[in-house]
Amino acid sequence: MKSIIKAARIKKGLKTREIAQKLNVDSSLISKFESGVRRPTREQIIKIAHLLDLDAHDLLVDWLSGQVVDQIGYGKFALEVLSVTEEKVKYYKKNELKTDDELADTLKEIDTLKEKLVQYRNLDSYKITEALELEYTFESNRIEGNTLTLRETDLVVNEGITISGKSMREHLEAINHKEALGYLKELINKDSDFSERDLLLLHSLILKGIDSKYAGIYRDVQVMISGSKHMPPQPYIIKKQMEDLFFWYEAHKNDLHPVVLAAELSERLVTIHPFLDGNGRTSRLIMNLILLKNGYVIANIKGDVENRMKYYQSLENAQVENRKEDFHLFIAKEELQALNRYCSILGI
């Protein structure tokens, strides 16, 4: 790891103090990372990877292997421990994030349609994308109680018209969501990965002009979710849980189906409920960031009563009963429906 970090820093033309400023540490600590005298923390590893355009997954594997060796040493006992550990990991991997038959079949259908869509992307147009993104903004806000109609949402975000009888907050929710979606597309065009900085910026855009105190800031008070049995964690452990979330993402981003990865990341984020407001919209944006990055289309969960209840129920099944496959299947079906509609619009 030490040679990788130093080589990447030099390649980018950065000095140790510049990296240190980004990590908010003393520059001497960066030198110790590079010489192997000290190891970065998990959070620092992920930040270093993003700063130096390194693969965080590879860095984390190297970092964790070093942690393991420090604990068990190099002898025969260490090999026995690793052998037992390997069997345990295989067992838990098999039982965690289960893929039942219905989900497996749905994922196959999704990938078949995705490949079909790739062949006809030349039929796509800006107008189609714009219309579908407008629907997404409308539905995502409707899930959270926004009463603007689809037509009113269009007038607000594309024409700058104020709708009589609708609150300023509802207007801002529509405008902000479109802006956040625009930023999300910038990340995709730059091929940027999911990072804490991007998450906080997306959230700050969602709450811009609505709640400036908590826009892009983790909550510092306890909350309850109306109508849900799930109790979000206390505010003092949010930072640690968010570090674990990014660690989980970097560890699993290459070994899960993108639709399952997107669903699981969204569920984990909204379960932590790190923000005072805007968790749902932000988690769905992150979900669609993963989908779009991997060549899929926006999974647009409808905000009508029936679909909203299905969404919340499958989410609660994951949060309270650890039945994550229910939520994965729900999102997969939404993505399949979105792909079918997209193909239908293109006439393929």
PDB file of C-alpha atoms in Angstrom, residues 48-311:
ATOM      1  CA  ILE A  48      -7.204   8.810  -0.046  1.00  0.00           C
ATOM      2  CA  ALA A  49      -8.568   6.577  -2.797  1.00  0.00           C
ATOM      3  CA  HIS A  50     -10.935   9.296  -4.023  1.00  0.00           C
ATOM      4  CA  LEU A  51      -8.276  12.026  -3.775  1.00  0.00           C
ATOM      5  CA  LEU A  52      -5.708  10.029  -5.735  1.00  0.00           C
ATOM      6  CA  ASP A  53      -8.101   8.275  -8.168  1.00  0.00           C
ATOM      7  CA  LEU A  54      -7.178   4.867  -6.774  1.00  0.00           C
ATOM      8  CA  ASP A  55      -9.442   1.832  -6.540  1.00  0.00           C
ATOM      9  CA  ALA A  56     -10.744   1.994  -2.968  1.00  0.00           C
ATOM     10  CA  HIS A  57     -11.711  -1.674  -3.141  1.00  0.00           C
ATOM     11  CA  ASP A  58      -8.111  -2.769  -3.750  1.00  0.00           C
ATOM     12  CA  LEU A  59      -6.777  -0.425  -1.063  1.00  0.00           C
ATOM     13  CA  LEU A  60      -9.307  -1.732   1.458  1.00  0.00           C
ATOM     14  CA  VAL A  61      -8.411  -5.346   0.689  1.00  0.00           C
ATOM     15  CA  ASP A  62      -4.729  -4.556   1.247  1.00  0.00           C
ATOM     16  CA  TRP A  63      -5.523  -2.577   4.413  1.00  0.00           C
ATOM     17  CA  LEU A  64      -7.724  -5.303   5.900  1.00  0.00           C
ATOM     18  CA  SER A  65      -5.207  -8.026   5.130  1.00  0.00           C
ATOM     19  CA  GLY A  66      -2.641  -6.008   7.061  1.00  0.00           C
ATOM     20  CA  GLN A  67      -5.036  -5.680   9.995  1.00  0.00           C
ATOM     21  CA  VAL A  68      -5.606  -9.447   9.992  1.00  0.00           C
ATOM     22  CA  VAL A  69      -1.901 -10.239   9.917  1.00  0.00           C
ATOM     23  CA  ASP A  70      -1.304  -7.850  12.824  1.00  0.00           C
ATOM     24  CA  GLN A  71      -3.855  -9.800  14.857  1.00  0.00           C
ATOM     25  CA  ILE A  72      -2.951 -13.405  14.022  1.00  0.00           C
ATOM     26  CA  GLY A  73       0.715 -13.255  13.003  1.00  0.00           C
ATOM     27  CA  TYR A  74       2.459 -15.500  10.445  1.00  0.00           C
ATOM     28  CA  GLY A  75       2.696 -18.985  11.969  1.00  0.00           C
ATOM     29  CA  LYS A  76       0.766 -22.238  11.668  1.00  0.00           C
ATOM     30  CA  PHE A  77      -1.897 -20.923  14.046  1.00  0.00           C
ATOM     31  CA  ALA A  78      -2.504 -18.016  11.651  1.00  0.00           C
ATOM     32  CA  LEU A  79      -3.120 -20.411   8.748  1.00  0.00           C
ATOM     33  CA  GLU A  80      -5.600 -22.396  10.852  1.00  0.00           C
ATOM     34  CA  VAL A  81      -7.458 -19.199  11.768  1.00  0.00           C
ATOM     35  CA  LEU A  82      -7.596 -18.118   8.117  1.00  0.00           C
ATOM     36  CA  SER A  83      -8.934 -21.525   7.063  1.00  0.00           C
ATOM     37  CA  VAL A  84     -11.766 -21.391   9.620  1.00  0.00           C
ATOM     38  CA  THR A  85     -12.442 -17.768   8.743  1.00  0.00           C
ATOM     39  CA  GLU A  86     -12.710 -18.601   5.041  1.00  0.00           C
ATOM     40  CA  GLU A  87     -15.407 -21.196   5.743  1.00  0.00           C
ATOM     41  CA  LYS A  88     -17.339 -18.743   7.915  1.00  0.00           C
ATOM     42  CA  VAL A  89     -17.154 -16.020   5.279  1.00  0.00           C
ATOM     43  CA  LYS A  90     -18.424 -18.435   2.605  1.00  0.00           C
ATOM     44  CA  TYR A  91     -21.342 -19.361   4.859  1.00  0.00           C
ATOM     45  CA  TYR A  92     -22.320 -15.770   5.654  1.00  0.00           C
ATOM     46  CA  LYS A  93     -21.862 -14.654   2.065  1.00  0.00           C
ATOM     47  CA  LYS A  94     -24.250 -17.396   0.964  1.00  0.00           C
ATOM     48  CA  ASN A  95     -26.886 -16.333   3.484  1.00  0.00           C
ATOM     49  CA  GLU A  96     -26.438 -12.566   3.365  1.00  0.00           C
ATOM     50  CA  LEU A  97     -28.154 -10.617   0.559  1.00  0.00           C
ATOM     51  CA  LYS A  98     -30.063 -13.724  -0.546  1.00  0.00           C
ATOM     52  CA  THR A  99     -31.161 -13.951  -4.161  1.00  0.00           C
ATOM     53  CA  ASP A 100     -34.361 -15.980  -4.381  1.00  0.00           C
ATOM     54  CA  ASP A 101     -35.657 -17.499  -7.609  1.00  0.00           C
ATOM     55  CA  GLU A 102     -38.066 -14.652  -8.408  1.00  0.00           C
ATOM     56  CA  LEU A 103     -35.380 -12.030  -7.930  1.00  0.00           C
ATOM     57  CA  ALA A 104     -32.899 -14.027 -10.021  1.00  0.00           C
ATOM     58  CA  ASP A 105     -35.433 -14.330 -12.848  1.00  0.00           C
ATOM     59  CA  THR A 106     -36.232 -10.609 -12.649  1.00  0.00           C
ATOM     60  CA  LEU A 107     -32.546  -9.680 -12.816  1.00  0.00           C
ATOM     61  CA  LYS A 108     -32.156 -11.863 -15.920  1.00  0.00           C
ATOM     62  CA  GLU A 109     -35.075 -10.064 -17.578  1.00  0.00           C
ATOM     63  CA  ILE A 110     -33.562  -6.720 -16.634  1.00  0.00           C
ATOM     64  CA  ASP A 111     -30.195  -7.552 -18.164  1.00  0.00           C
ATOM     65  CA  THR A 112     -31.818  -8.881 -21.345  1.00  0.00           C
ATOM     66  CA  LEU A 113     -33.735  -5.621 -21.771  1.00  0.00           C
ATOM     67  CA  LYS A 114     -30.668  -3.573 -20.935  1.00  0.00           C
ATOM     68  CA  GLU A 115     -28.678  -5.268 -23.695  1.00  0.00           C
ATOM     69  CA  LYS A 116     -31.572  -4.721 -26.085  1.00  0.00           C
ATOM     70  CA  LEU A 117     -31.732  -1.048 -25.154  1.00  0.00           C
ATOM     71  CA  VAL A 118     -27.996  -0.585 -25.743  1.00  0.00           C
ATOM     72  CA  GLN A 119     -28.464  -1.553 -29.390  1.00  0.00           C
ATOM     73  CA  TYR A 120     -31.118   1.139 -29.899  1.00  0.00           C
ATOM     74  CA  ARG A 121     -29.688   4.035 -27.886  1.00  0.00           C
ATOM     75  CA  ASN A 122     -29.411   6.004 -31.134  1.00  0.00           C
ATOM     76  CA  LEU A 123     -33.213   6.318 -31.052  1.00  0.00           C
ATOM     77  CA  ASP A 124     -33.030   8.077 -27.701  1.00  0.00           C
ATOM     78  CA  SER A 125     -33.448  11.842 -27.462  1.00  0.00           C
ATOM     79  CA  TYR A 126     -33.068  14.692 -25.011  1.00  0.00           C
ATOM     80  CA  LYS A 127     -36.853  15.170 -24.972  1.00  0.00           C
ATOM     81  CA  ILE A 128     -37.453  11.582 -23.816  1.00  0.00           C
ATOM     82  CA  THR A 129     -34.850  11.910 -21.064  1.00  0.00           C
ATOM     83  CA  GLU A 130     -36.253  15.271 -19.967  1.00  0.00           C
ATOM     84  CA  ALA A 131     -39.822  13.907 -19.762  1.00  0.00           C
ATOM     85  CA  LEU A 132     -38.791  10.830 -17.769  1.00  0.00           C
ATOM     86  CA  GLU A 133     -36.665  12.893 -15.384  1.00  0.00           C
ATOM     87  CA  LEU A 134     -39.604  15.240 -14.818  1.00  0.00           C
ATOM     88  CA  GLU A 135     -41.763  12.226 -13.930  1.00  0.00           C
ATOM     89  CA  TYR A 136     -39.066  11.047 -11.521  1.00  0.00           C
ATOM     90  CA  THR A 137     -38.937  14.426  -9.778  1.00  0.00           C
ATOM     91  CA  PHE A 138     -42.730  14.462  -9.538  1.00  0.00           C
ATOM     92  CA  GLU A 139     -43.038  10.912  -8.166  1.00  0.00           C
ATOM     93  CA  SER A 140     -40.108  11.116  -5.724  1.00  0.00           C
ATOM     94  CA  ASN A 141     -41.549  14.296  -4.217  1.00  0.00           C
ATOM     95  CA  ARG A 142     -45.074  12.849  -4.210  1.00  0.00           C
ATOM     96  CA  ILE A 143     -43.866   9.932  -2.079  1.00  0.00           C
ATOM     97  CA  GLU A 144     -42.849  12.503   0.544  1.00  0.00           C
ATOM     98  CA  GLY A 145     -46.216  14.312   0.450  1.00  0.00           C
ATOM     99  CA  ASN A 146     -45.655  17.014  -2.164  1.00  0.00           C
ATOM    100  CA  THR A 147     -49.057  17.867  -3.748  1.00  0.00           C
ATOM    101  CA  LEU A 148     -47.872  19.393  -7.030  1.00  0.00           C
ATOM    102  CA  THR A 149     -49.297  17.555 -10.040  1.00  0.00           C
ATOM    103  CA  LEU A 150     -47.063  16.396 -12.888  1.00  0.00           C
ATOM    104  CA  ARG A 151     -48.166  19.368 -15.004  1.00  0.00           C
ATOM    105  CA  GLU A 152     -47.611  21.794 -12.125  1.00  0.00           C
ATOM    106  CA  THR A 153     -44.160  20.309 -11.504  1.00  0.00           C
ATOM    107  CA  ASP A 154     -43.343  20.935 -15.178  1.00  0.00           C
ATOM    108  CA  LEU A 155     -44.505  24.555 -14.954  1.00  0.00           C
ATOM    109  CA  VAL A 156     -42.464  25.143 -11.793  1.00  0.00           C
ATOM    110  CA  VAL A 157     -39.163  23.575 -12.876  1.00  0.00           C
ATOM    111  CA  ASN A 158     -39.209  24.338 -16.615  1.00  0.00           C
ATOM    112  CA  GLU A 159     -41.250  27.533 -16.897  1.00  0.00           C
ATOM    113  CA  GLY A 160     -40.530  29.194 -13.555  1.00  0.00           C
ATOM    114  CA  ILE A 161     -44.234  29.641 -12.894  1.00  0.00           C
ATOM    115  CA  THR A 162     -45.610  29.914  -9.349  1.00  0.00           C
ATOM    116  CA  ILE A 163     -48.642  27.715  -8.678  1.00  0.00           C
ATOM    117  CA  SER A 164     -51.407  29.387  -6.717  1.00  0.00           C
ATOM    118  CA  GLY A 165     -52.397  27.577  -3.524  1.00  0.00           C
ATOM    119  CA  LYS A 166     -49.141  25.613  -3.304  1.00  0.00           C
ATOM    120  CA  SER A 167     -46.575  26.299  -0.594  1.00  0.00           C
ATOM    121  CA  MET A 168     -43.120  27.741  -1.203  1.00  0.00           C
ATOM    122  CA  ARG A 169     -41.649  24.505   0.170  1.00  0.00           C
ATOM    123  CA  GLU A 170     -43.433  22.442  -2.489  1.00  0.00           C
ATOM    124  CA  HIS A 171     -42.067  24.735  -5.202  1.00  0.00           C
ATOM    125  CA  LEU A 172     -38.540  24.465  -3.796  1.00  0.00           C
ATOM    126  CA  GLU A 173     -38.771  20.676  -3.503  1.00  0.00           C
ATOM    127  CA  ALA A 174     -39.471  20.443  -7.240  1.00  0.00           C
ATOM    128  CA  ILE A 175     -36.760  22.948  -8.232  1.00  0.00           C
ATOM    129  CA  ASN A 176     -34.200  21.433  -5.859  1.00  0.00           C
ATOM    130  CA  HIS A 177     -34.816  17.865  -6.987  1.00  0.00           C
ATOM    131  CA  LYS A 178     -34.232  18.801 -10.614  1.00  0.00           C
ATOM    132  CA  GLU A 179     -30.994  20.547  -9.646  1.00  0.00           C
ATOM    133  CA  ALA A 180     -29.873  17.550  -7.573  1.00  0.00           C
ATOM    134  CA  LEU A 181     -30.632  15.262 -10.519  1.00  0.00           C
ATOM    135  CA  GLY A 182     -28.531  17.520 -12.723  1.00  0.00           C
ATOM    136  CA  TYR A 183     -25.604  17.201 -10.310  1.00  0.00           C
ATOM    137  CA  LEU A 184     -26.083  13.432 -10.251  1.00  0.00           C
ATOM    138  CA  LYS A 185     -25.757  13.339 -14.057  1.00  0.00           C
ATOM    139  CA  GLU A 186     -22.570  15.414 -13.817  1.00  0.00           C
ATOM    140  CA  LEU A 187     -21.100  12.740 -11.533  1.00  0.00           C
ATOM    141  CA  ILE A 188     -22.024  10.060 -14.066  1.00  0.00           C
ATOM    142  CA  ASN A 189     -20.532  12.002 -16.980  1.00  0.00           C
ATOM    143  CA  LYS A 190     -17.307  12.485 -15.014  1.00  0.00           C
ATOM    144  CA  ASP A 191     -17.410   8.785 -14.080  1.00  0.00           C
ATOM    145  CA  SER A 192     -17.155   9.820 -10.422  1.00  0.00           C
ATOM    146  CA  ASP A 193     -17.774   7.211  -7.772  1.00  0.00           C
ATOM    147  CA  PHE A 194     -20.152   7.508  -4.837  1.00  0.00           C
ATOM    148  CA  SER A 195     -18.444   9.471  -2.039  1.00  0.00           C
ATOM    149  CA  GLU A 196     -19.450  11.163   1.196  1.00  0.00           C
ATOM    150  CA  ARG A 197     -18.774  14.571  -0.327  1.00  0.00           C
ATOM    151  CA  ASP A 198     -21.183  13.868  -3.182  1.00  0.00           C
ATOM    152  CA  LEU A 199     -23.819  12.519  -0.808  1.00  0.00           C
ATOM    153  CA  LEU A 200     -23.683  15.635   1.361  1.00  0.00           C
ATOM    154  CA  LEU A 201     -23.783  17.923  -1.656  1.00  0.00           C
ATOM    155  CA  LEU A 202     -26.793  16.081  -3.105  1.00  0.00           C
ATOM    156  CA  HIS A 203     -28.579  16.432   0.212  1.00  0.00           C
ATOM    157  CA  SER A 204     -27.691  20.118   0.472  1.00  0.00           C
ATOM    158  CA  LEU A 205     -29.285  20.645  -2.950  1.00  0.00           C
ATOM    159  CA  ILE A 206     -32.443  18.805  -1.848  1.00  0.00           C
ATOM    160  CA  LEU A 207     -32.888  21.107   1.169  1.00  0.00           C
ATOM    161  CA  LYS A 208     -31.585  24.331  -0.399  1.00  0.00           C
ATOM    162  CA  GLY A 209     -33.761  27.227   0.741  1.00  0.00           C
ATOM    163  CA  ILE A 210     -35.888  24.859   2.825  1.00  0.00           C
ATOM    164  CA  ASP A 211     -33.653  24.173   5.828  1.00  0.00           C
ATOM    165  CA  SER A 212     -30.262  25.841   5.496  1.00  0.00           C
ATOM    166  CA  LYS A 213     -29.173  24.744   8.989  1.00  0.00           C
ATOM    167  CA  TYR A 214     -29.377  21.020   8.196  1.00  0.00           C
ATOM    168  CA  ALA A 215     -28.766  21.022   4.435  1.00  0.00           C
ATOM    169  CA  GLY A 216     -25.820  18.691   3.778  1.00  0.00           C
ATOM    170  CA  ILE A 217     -25.339  18.114   7.524  1.00  0.00           C
ATOM    171  CA  TYR A 218     -25.858  14.928   9.525  1.00  0.00           C
ATOM    172  CA  ARG A 219     -28.577  15.302  12.139  1.00  0.00           C
ATOM    173  CA  ASP A 220     -27.662  16.024  15.753  1.00  0.00           C
ATOM    174  CA  VAL A 221     -31.021  15.063  17.260  1.00  0.00           C
ATOM    175  CA  GLN A 222     -32.934  11.798  17.585  1.00  0.00           C
ATOM    176  CA  VAL A 223     -35.875  11.238  15.229  1.00  0.00           C
ATOM    177  CA  MET A 224     -38.778   8.828  14.798  1.00  0.00           C
ATOM    178  CA  ILE A 225     -40.339   7.768  11.507  1.00  0.00           C
ATOM    179  CA  SER A 226     -44.090   8.228  11.567  1.00  0.00           C
ATOM    180  CA  GLY A 227     -45.962   4.973  10.932  1.00  0.00           C
ATOM    181  CA  SER A 228     -42.812   2.802  11.027  1.00  0.00           C
ATOM    182  CA  LYS A 229     -41.555   0.292  13.601  1.00  0.00           C
ATOM    183  CA  HIS A 230     -37.967   1.111  12.670  1.00  0.00           C
ATOM    184  CA  MET A 231     -36.112   3.342  15.123  1.00  0.00           C
ATOM    185  CA  PRO A 232     -33.201   5.224  13.489  1.00  0.00           C
ATOM    186  CA  PRO A 233     -29.895   5.226  15.384  1.00  0.00           C
ATOM    187  CA  GLN A 234     -28.949   7.856  17.933  1.00  0.00           C
ATOM    188  CA  PRO A 235     -27.187  10.889  16.402  1.00  0.00           C
ATOM    189  CA  TYR A 236     -23.872  10.247  18.159  1.00  0.00           C
ATOM    190  CA  ILE A 237     -23.290   7.014  16.174  1.00  0.00           C
ATOM    191  CA  ILE A 238     -24.343   8.331  12.751  1.00  0.00           C
ATOM    192  CA  LYS A 239     -20.820   9.328  11.717  1.00  0.00           C
ATOM    193  CA  LYS A 240     -19.516   5.829  12.488  1.00  0.00           C
ATOM    194  CA  GLN A 241     -22.432   4.164  10.698  1.00  0.00           C
ATOM    195  CA  MET A 242     -21.890   6.337   7.640  1.00  0.00           C
ATOM    196  CA  GLU A 243     -18.205   5.380   7.621  1.00  0.00           C
ATOM    197  CA  ASP A 244     -19.325   1.741   7.708  1.00  0.00           C
ATOM    198  CA  LEU A 245     -21.751   2.419   4.847  1.00  0.00           C
ATOM    199  CA  PHE A 246     -19.007   3.737   2.565  1.00  0.00           C
ATOM    200  CA  PHE A 247     -16.734   0.903   3.670  1.00  0.00           C
ATOM    201  CA  TRP A 248     -19.486  -1.618   2.791  1.00  0.00           C
ATOM    202  CA  TYR A 249     -20.003   0.000  -0.603  1.00  0.00           C
ATOM    203  CA  GLU A 250     -16.331  -0.099  -1.520  1.00  0.00           C
ATOM    204  CA  ALA A 251     -16.117  -3.732  -0.396  1.00  0.00           C
ATOM    205  CA  HIS A 252     -19.184  -4.899  -2.358  1.00  0.00           C
ATOM    206  CA  LYS A 253     -19.476  -2.630  -5.398  1.00  0.00           C
ATOM    207  CA  ASN A 254     -17.766  -5.153  -7.672  1.00  0.00           C
ATOM    208  CA  ASP A 255     -19.369  -8.394  -6.490  1.00  0.00           C
ATOM    209  CA  LEU A 256     -23.111  -7.616  -6.397  1.00  0.00           C
ATOM    210  CA  HIS A 257     -25.510  -7.246  -9.298  1.00  0.00           C
ATOM    211  CA  PRO A 258     -25.821  -3.451  -9.873  1.00  0.00           C
ATOM    212  CA  VAL A 259     -29.586  -3.496  -9.214  1.00  0.00           C
ATOM    213  CA  VAL A 260     -29.104  -5.316  -5.897  1.00  0.00           C
ATOM    214  CA  LEU A 261     -26.203  -2.993  -5.049  1.00  0.00           C
ATOM    215  CA  ALA A 262     -28.363   0.067  -5.773  1.00  0.00           C
ATOM    216  CA  ALA A 263     -31.280  -1.261  -3.711  1.00  0.00           C
ATOM    217  CA  GLU A 264     -29.099  -2.315  -0.791  1.00  0.00           C
ATOM    218  CA  LEU A 265     -27.229   0.987  -0.705  1.00  0.00           C
ATOM    219  CA  SER A 266     -30.504   2.922  -0.749  1.00  0.00           C
ATOM    220  CA  GLU A 267     -31.965   0.771   2.038  1.00  0.00           C
ATOM    221  CA  ARG A 268     -28.868   1.045   4.220  1.00  0.00           C
ATOM    222  CA  LEU A 269     -28.772   4.816   3.813  1.00  0.00           C
ATOM    223  CA  VAL A 270     -32.429   5.418   4.622  1.00  0.00           C
ATOM    224  CA  THR A 271     -32.198   2.965   7.556  1.00  0.00           C
ATOM    225  CA  ILE A 272     -29.394   5.019   9.100  1.00  0.00           C
ATOM    226  CA  HIS A 273     -31.603   8.064   8.402  1.00  0.00           C
ATOM    227  CA  PRO A 274     -28.574  10.357   8.727  1.00  0.00           C
ATOM    228  CA  PHE A 275     -30.401  13.599   7.934  1.00  0.00           C
ATOM    229  CA  LEU A 276     -33.157  15.434   9.727  1.00  0.00           C
ATOM    230  CA  ASP A 277     -35.137  15.678   6.484  1.00  0.00           C
ATOM    231  CA  GLY A 278     -34.742  14.579   2.871  1.00  0.00           C
ATOM    232  CA  ASN A 279     -33.515  11.023   3.569  1.00  0.00           C
ATOM    233  CA  GLY A 280     -35.960   9.359   1.170  1.00  0.00           C
ATOM    234  CA  ARG A 281     -35.267  11.610  -1.805  1.00  0.00           C
ATOM    235  CA  THR A 282     -31.516  11.419  -1.207  1.00  0.00           C
ATOM    236  CA  SER A 283     -31.499   7.627  -0.886  1.00  0.00           C
ATOM    237  CA  ARG A 284     -33.461   7.246  -4.132  1.00  0.00           C
ATOM    238  CA  LEU A 285     -31.061   9.596  -5.918  1.00  0.00           C
ATOM    239  CA  ILE A 286     -28.109   7.510  -4.742  1.00  0.00           C
ATOM    240  CA  MET A 287     -29.912   4.354  -5.856  1.00  0.00           C
ATOM    241  CA  ASN A 288     -30.392   5.793  -9.326  1.00  0.00           C
ATOM    242  CA  LEU A 289     -26.818   7.058  -9.428  1.00  0.00           C
ATOM    243  CA  ILE A 290     -25.672   3.428  -9.164  1.00  0.00           C
ATOM    244  CA  LEU A 291     -28.213   2.264 -11.758  1.00  0.00           C
ATOM    245  CA  LEU A 292     -27.366   4.978 -14.307  1.00  0.00           C
ATOM    246  CA  LYS A 293     -23.614   4.490 -13.816  1.00  0.00           C
ATOM    247  CA  ASN A 294     -24.081   0.851 -14.766  1.00  0.00           C
ATOM    248  CA  GLY A 295     -26.106   1.512 -17.910  1.00  0.00           C
ATOM    249  CA  TYR A 296     -29.602   1.008 -16.505  1.00  0.00           C
ATOM    250  CA  VAL A 297     -32.443   3.540 -16.436  1.00  0.00           C
ATOM    251  CA  ILE A 298     -34.037   5.486 -13.588  1.00  0.00           C
ATOM    252  CA  ALA A 299     -36.147   3.260 -11.319  1.00  0.00           C
ATOM    253  CA  ASN A 300     -39.066   5.585 -10.700  1.00  0.00           C
ATOM    254  CA  ILE A 301     -41.089   4.463  -7.676  1.00  0.00           C
ATOM    255  CA  LYS A 302     -44.635   5.791  -8.034  1.00  0.00           C
ATOM    256  CA  GLY A 303     -46.016   8.052  -5.332  1.00  0.00           C
ATOM    257  CA  ASP A 304     -49.635   6.886  -5.420  1.00  0.00           C
ATOM    258  CA  VAL A 305     -51.016   5.299  -2.237  1.00  0.00           C
ATOM    259  CA  GLU A 306     -50.743   1.665  -3.404  1.00  0.00           C
ATOM    260  CA  ASN A 307     -47.142   1.851  -4.629  1.00  0.00           C
ATOM    261  CA  ARG A 308     -46.032   4.059  -1.770  1.00  0.00           C
ATOM    262  CA  MET A 309     -47.336   1.477   0.716  1.00  0.00           C
ATOM    263  CA  LYS A 310     -45.554  -1.360  -1.141  1.00  0.00           C
ATOM    264  CA  TYR A 311     -42.340   0.660  -1.057  1.00  0.00           C
TER     265      TYR A 311
END
